[in-house]
């Protein structure tokens, strides 16, 4: 299949959205930017078309998709809401939060992998918003990567994974945040974070009374065979090379990385790059290192593969605030293991 490519920095947006909205309405697949990562969209009402998303990604059919709406009120078209959903929406939507709610019958089982619940998300990215409006239906969309690879955060990443497999790609440049949305299971005034993202536990506590973090967020092995969020049981976000998440900082971390053999790459602060002898360094600045690393992490993983890195090393991040999202993606990319140095 020939994949149509719409570059929003060049094409007339209106015509592109009209065409892509029509593709979605008639059962096709369109990749689009959001403020988190790129999504691979399909009509959430089309039982026949949804399996094409799983096929394009090579995604296991037991891993549910989340449903994207243009306005929080449109959640009614897909899910059974509650007052707390609207309190959360008031504060965090549009934005990078996905709320799991009981699903309505119009949403086919193929979307939710047979679960009776559905994840609802109202993205703040303008292109995402315009596409959903143009389509006129809620859009079911997982991240637009081949299953197991890091989520795409640029149009080029999407083309790399999806060119020839889907109907169209809308390229809106780099995603703002760079990691996927916060996913929560909501129960009255209590919530459980199933996947951490830009909306943090502290943020959620401004609205809710109790917010817990699922054990698998920091320890993927805690997910078991039947995790609360099916996606947790899959190794994800990983570069193809070996990713080492090292429990050390500063000189100690540098000494360890410098002792590694093979073609080594490191993720480090710009101010510390001279400490590393390896040929390949992916750096972030010293100010807001967490925000910058969230934005760049998946791109670094993809570049490491392009650069032929055999072993990529990074220090364990601080898990406070948005750092928890970073910690979660990194520990999963590292196969659940933290490398501890013995002194
Ligand atoms: O930021 C995002 O959320 C991006 C953009 C495109 O919106 N989407 C995304 O979708 O990351 P995906 O499919 O790659 O991740 C959705 C996660 C999966 O881990 C899935 O298992 C979980 O949400 N999930 C979806 N529906 C669920 C449900 N009903 N119950 C529990 N977990 C669910
Ligand atoms: Mg994904």
PDB file of C-alpha atoms and ligand atoms in Angstrom, residues 32-41 53 57 59 62-68 95-101 103 111-113 115-123 128 139-145 151-152 177 179-185 194-195 227-234 236-237 329 332, ligand 1:
ATOM      1  CA  UNK A  32      -0.967  11.402  13.850  1.00  0.00           C
ATOM      2  CA  UNK A  33       1.007  13.438  16.374  1.00  0.00           C
ATOM      3  CA  UNK A  34      -0.081  13.968  19.964  1.00  0.00           C
ATOM      4  CA  UNK A  35       1.576  15.833  22.831  1.00  0.00           C
ATOM      5  CA  UNK A  36       2.937  12.504  24.116  1.00  0.00           C
ATOM      6  CA  UNK A  37       3.912  10.251  21.179  1.00  0.00           C
ATOM      7  CA  UNK A  38       2.485   9.560  17.701  1.00  0.00           C
ATOM      8  CA  UNK A  39      -0.682   7.459  17.575  1.00  0.00           C
ATOM      9  CA  UNK A  40      -1.921   5.018  14.922  1.00  0.00           C
ATOM     10  CA  UNK A  41      -5.590   5.875  14.565  1.00  0.00           C
ATOM     11  CA  UNK A  53      -4.028  -1.714  13.617  1.00  0.00           C
ATOM     12  CA  UNK A  57       2.035  -3.012  14.575  1.00  0.00           C
ATOM     13  CA  UNK A  59       0.681  -6.146  18.407  1.00  0.00           C
ATOM     14  CA  UNK A  62      -4.862  -9.130  24.066  1.00  0.00           C
ATOM     15  CA  UNK A  63      -3.428  -5.610  24.496  1.00  0.00           C
ATOM     16  CA  UNK A  64      -6.267  -3.030  24.391  1.00  0.00           C
ATOM     17  CA  UNK A  65      -6.265   0.299  22.526  1.00  0.00           C
ATOM     18  CA  UNK A  66      -7.224   3.620  24.105  1.00  0.00           C
ATOM     19  CA  UNK A  67      -9.941   5.822  22.621  1.00  0.00           C
ATOM     20  CA  UNK A  68      -9.224   9.458  21.751  1.00  0.00           C
ATOM     21  CA  UNK A  95      -3.788  16.696  27.999  1.00  0.00           C
ATOM     22  CA  UNK A  96      -1.671  13.577  28.584  1.00  0.00           C
ATOM     23  CA  UNK A  97      -4.043  11.600  30.837  1.00  0.00           C
ATOM     24  CA  UNK A  98      -5.888   8.360  30.004  1.00  0.00           C
ATOM     25  CA  UNK A  99      -8.722   7.317  32.315  1.00  0.00           C
ATOM     26  CA  UNK A 100      -9.983   3.728  32.321  1.00  0.00           C
ATOM     27  CA  UNK A 101     -13.801   3.622  32.582  1.00  0.00           C
ATOM     28  CA  UNK A 103     -17.041   0.699  28.243  1.00  0.00           C
ATOM     29  CA  UNK A 111     -10.665  -2.242  20.697  1.00  0.00           C
ATOM     30  CA  UNK A 112     -10.577  -3.304  24.351  1.00  0.00           C
ATOM     31  CA  UNK A 113      -9.220  -6.810  23.772  1.00  0.00           C
ATOM     32  CA  UNK A 115     -12.150  -6.120  28.511  1.00  0.00           C
ATOM     33  CA  UNK A 116     -15.307  -4.464  29.879  1.00  0.00           C
ATOM     34  CA  UNK A 117     -13.356  -1.210  30.388  1.00  0.00           C
ATOM     35  CA  UNK A 118     -11.969   1.330  27.949  1.00  0.00           C
ATOM     36  CA  UNK A 119      -9.229   3.962  28.245  1.00  0.00           C
ATOM     37  CA  UNK A 120     -10.369   7.505  27.354  1.00  0.00           C
ATOM     38  CA  UNK A 121      -7.925  10.226  26.354  1.00  0.00           C
ATOM     39  CA  UNK A 122      -8.497  13.773  25.093  1.00  0.00           C
ATOM     40  CA  UNK A 123      -5.225  14.935  23.518  1.00  0.00           C
ATOM     41  CA  UNK A 128      -4.742  15.338  17.004  1.00  0.00           C
ATOM     42  CA  UNK A 139     -10.338   7.433  17.326  1.00  0.00           C
ATOM     43  CA  UNK A 140      -8.858   4.275  18.830  1.00  0.00           C
ATOM     44  CA  UNK A 141      -5.074   4.554  18.732  1.00  0.00           C
ATOM     45  CA  UNK A 142      -2.063   2.826  20.200  1.00  0.00           C
ATOM     46  CA  UNK A 143       1.382   4.364  19.790  1.00  0.00           C
ATOM     47  CA  UNK A 144       2.379   4.222  16.099  1.00  0.00           C
ATOM     48  CA  UNK A 145       5.475   2.010  16.528  1.00  0.00           C
ATOM     49  CA  UNK A 151       7.087   4.788  20.620  1.00  0.00           C
ATOM     50  CA  UNK A 152       7.603   7.263  17.745  1.00  0.00           C
ATOM     51  CA  UNK A 177       6.473  15.422  26.090  1.00  0.00           C
ATOM     52  CA  UNK A 179       6.642   9.597  26.655  1.00  0.00           C
ATOM     53  CA  UNK A 180       3.135   8.078  26.566  1.00  0.00           C
ATOM     54  CA  UNK A 181       0.221   9.386  28.640  1.00  0.00           C
ATOM     55  CA  UNK A 182      -0.423   8.648  32.295  1.00  0.00           C
ATOM     56  CA  UNK A 183      -2.911   5.755  32.468  1.00  0.00           C
ATOM     57  CA  UNK A 184      -5.116   5.510  35.569  1.00  0.00           C
ATOM     58  CA  UNK A 185      -7.830   3.153  36.779  1.00  0.00           C
ATOM     59  CA  UNK A 194      -1.029   1.862  35.751  1.00  0.00           C
ATOM     60  CA  UNK A 195       1.424   3.759  33.569  1.00  0.00           C
ATOM     61  CA  UNK A 227      -1.529  -7.462  34.980  1.00  0.00           C
ATOM     62  CA  UNK A 228      -4.071  -4.648  35.576  1.00  0.00           C
ATOM     63  CA  UNK A 229      -2.854  -3.107  32.338  1.00  0.00           C
ATOM     64  CA  UNK A 230      -2.201  -5.793  29.723  1.00  0.00           C
ATOM     65  CA  UNK A 231       0.560  -3.740  28.110  1.00  0.00           C
ATOM     66  CA  UNK A 232       2.683  -4.129  31.249  1.00  0.00           C
ATOM     67  CA  UNK A 233       3.562  -7.700  30.567  1.00  0.00           C
ATOM     68  CA  UNK A 234       5.314  -6.951  27.311  1.00  0.00           C
ATOM     69  CA  UNK A 236       8.555  -2.382  25.547  1.00  0.00           C
ATOM     70  CA  UNK A 237      10.271   0.787  24.589  1.00  0.00           C
ATOM     71  CA  UNK A 329      10.288   3.336  30.492  1.00  0.00           C
ATOM     72  CA  UNK A 332      11.284  -1.810  31.016  1.00  0.00           C
TER      73      UNK A 332
HETATM   74  O1  LIG B   1       0.098   8.787  25.056  1.00  0.00           O
HETATM   75  C1  LIG B   1      -0.543   7.778  24.747  1.00  0.00           C
HETATM   76  O2  LIG B   1      -1.296   7.196  25.554  1.00  0.00           O
HETATM   77  C2  LIG B   1      -0.390   7.274  23.309  1.00  0.00           C
HETATM   78  C3  LIG B   1      -0.993   8.304  22.371  1.00  0.00           C
HETATM   79  C4  LIG B   1      -1.027   7.820  20.940  1.00  0.00           C
HETATM   80  O3  LIG B   1      -2.259   8.673  22.816  1.00  0.00           O
HETATM   81  N1  LIG B   1      -1.039   5.998  23.164  1.00  0.00           N
HETATM   82  C5  LIG B   1      -0.516   4.868  23.702  1.00  0.00           C
HETATM   83  O4  LIG B   1      -1.248   3.729  23.442  1.00  0.00           O
HETATM   84  O5  LIG B   1       0.502   4.862  24.357  1.00  0.00           O
HETATM   85  P1  LIG B   1      -0.696   2.261  23.694  1.00  0.00           P
HETATM   86  O6  LIG B   1      -1.731   1.352  23.154  1.00  0.00           O
HETATM   87  O7  LIG B   1       0.654   2.142  23.133  1.00  0.00           O
HETATM   88  O8  LIG B   1      -0.690   2.140  25.252  1.00  0.00           O
HETATM   89  C6  LIG B   1      -1.908   2.078  25.961  1.00  0.00           C
HETATM   90  C7  LIG B   1      -1.700   1.339  27.267  1.00  0.00           C
HETATM   91  C8  LIG B   1      -1.340  -0.113  27.062  1.00  0.00           C
HETATM   92  O9  LIG B   1      -0.336  -0.455  27.985  1.00  0.00           O
HETATM   93  C9  LIG B   1      -2.639  -0.843  27.388  1.00  0.00           C
HETATM   94  O10 LIG B   1      -2.381  -2.124  27.913  1.00  0.00           O
HETATM   95  C10 LIG B   1      -3.273   0.078  28.408  1.00  0.00           C
HETATM   96  O11 LIG B   1      -2.920   1.378  28.002  1.00  0.00           O
HETATM   97  N2  LIG B   1      -4.741  -0.023  28.385  1.00  0.00           N
HETATM   98  C11 LIG B   1      -5.555   0.291  27.360  1.00  0.00           C
HETATM   99  N3  LIG B   1      -6.843   0.024  27.680  1.00  0.00           N
HETATM  100  C12 LIG B   1      -6.834  -0.475  28.918  1.00  0.00           C
HETATM  101  C13 LIG B   1      -7.843  -0.965  29.803  1.00  0.00           C
HETATM  102  N4  LIG B   1      -9.148  -0.982  29.457  1.00  0.00           N
HETATM  103  N5  LIG B   1      -7.460  -1.424  31.027  1.00  0.00           N
HETATM  104  C14 LIG B   1      -6.161  -1.386  31.387  1.00  0.00           C
HETATM  105  N6  LIG B   1      -5.158  -0.945  30.602  1.00  0.00           N
HETATM  106  C15 LIG B   1      -5.484  -0.503  29.384  1.00  0.00           C
END
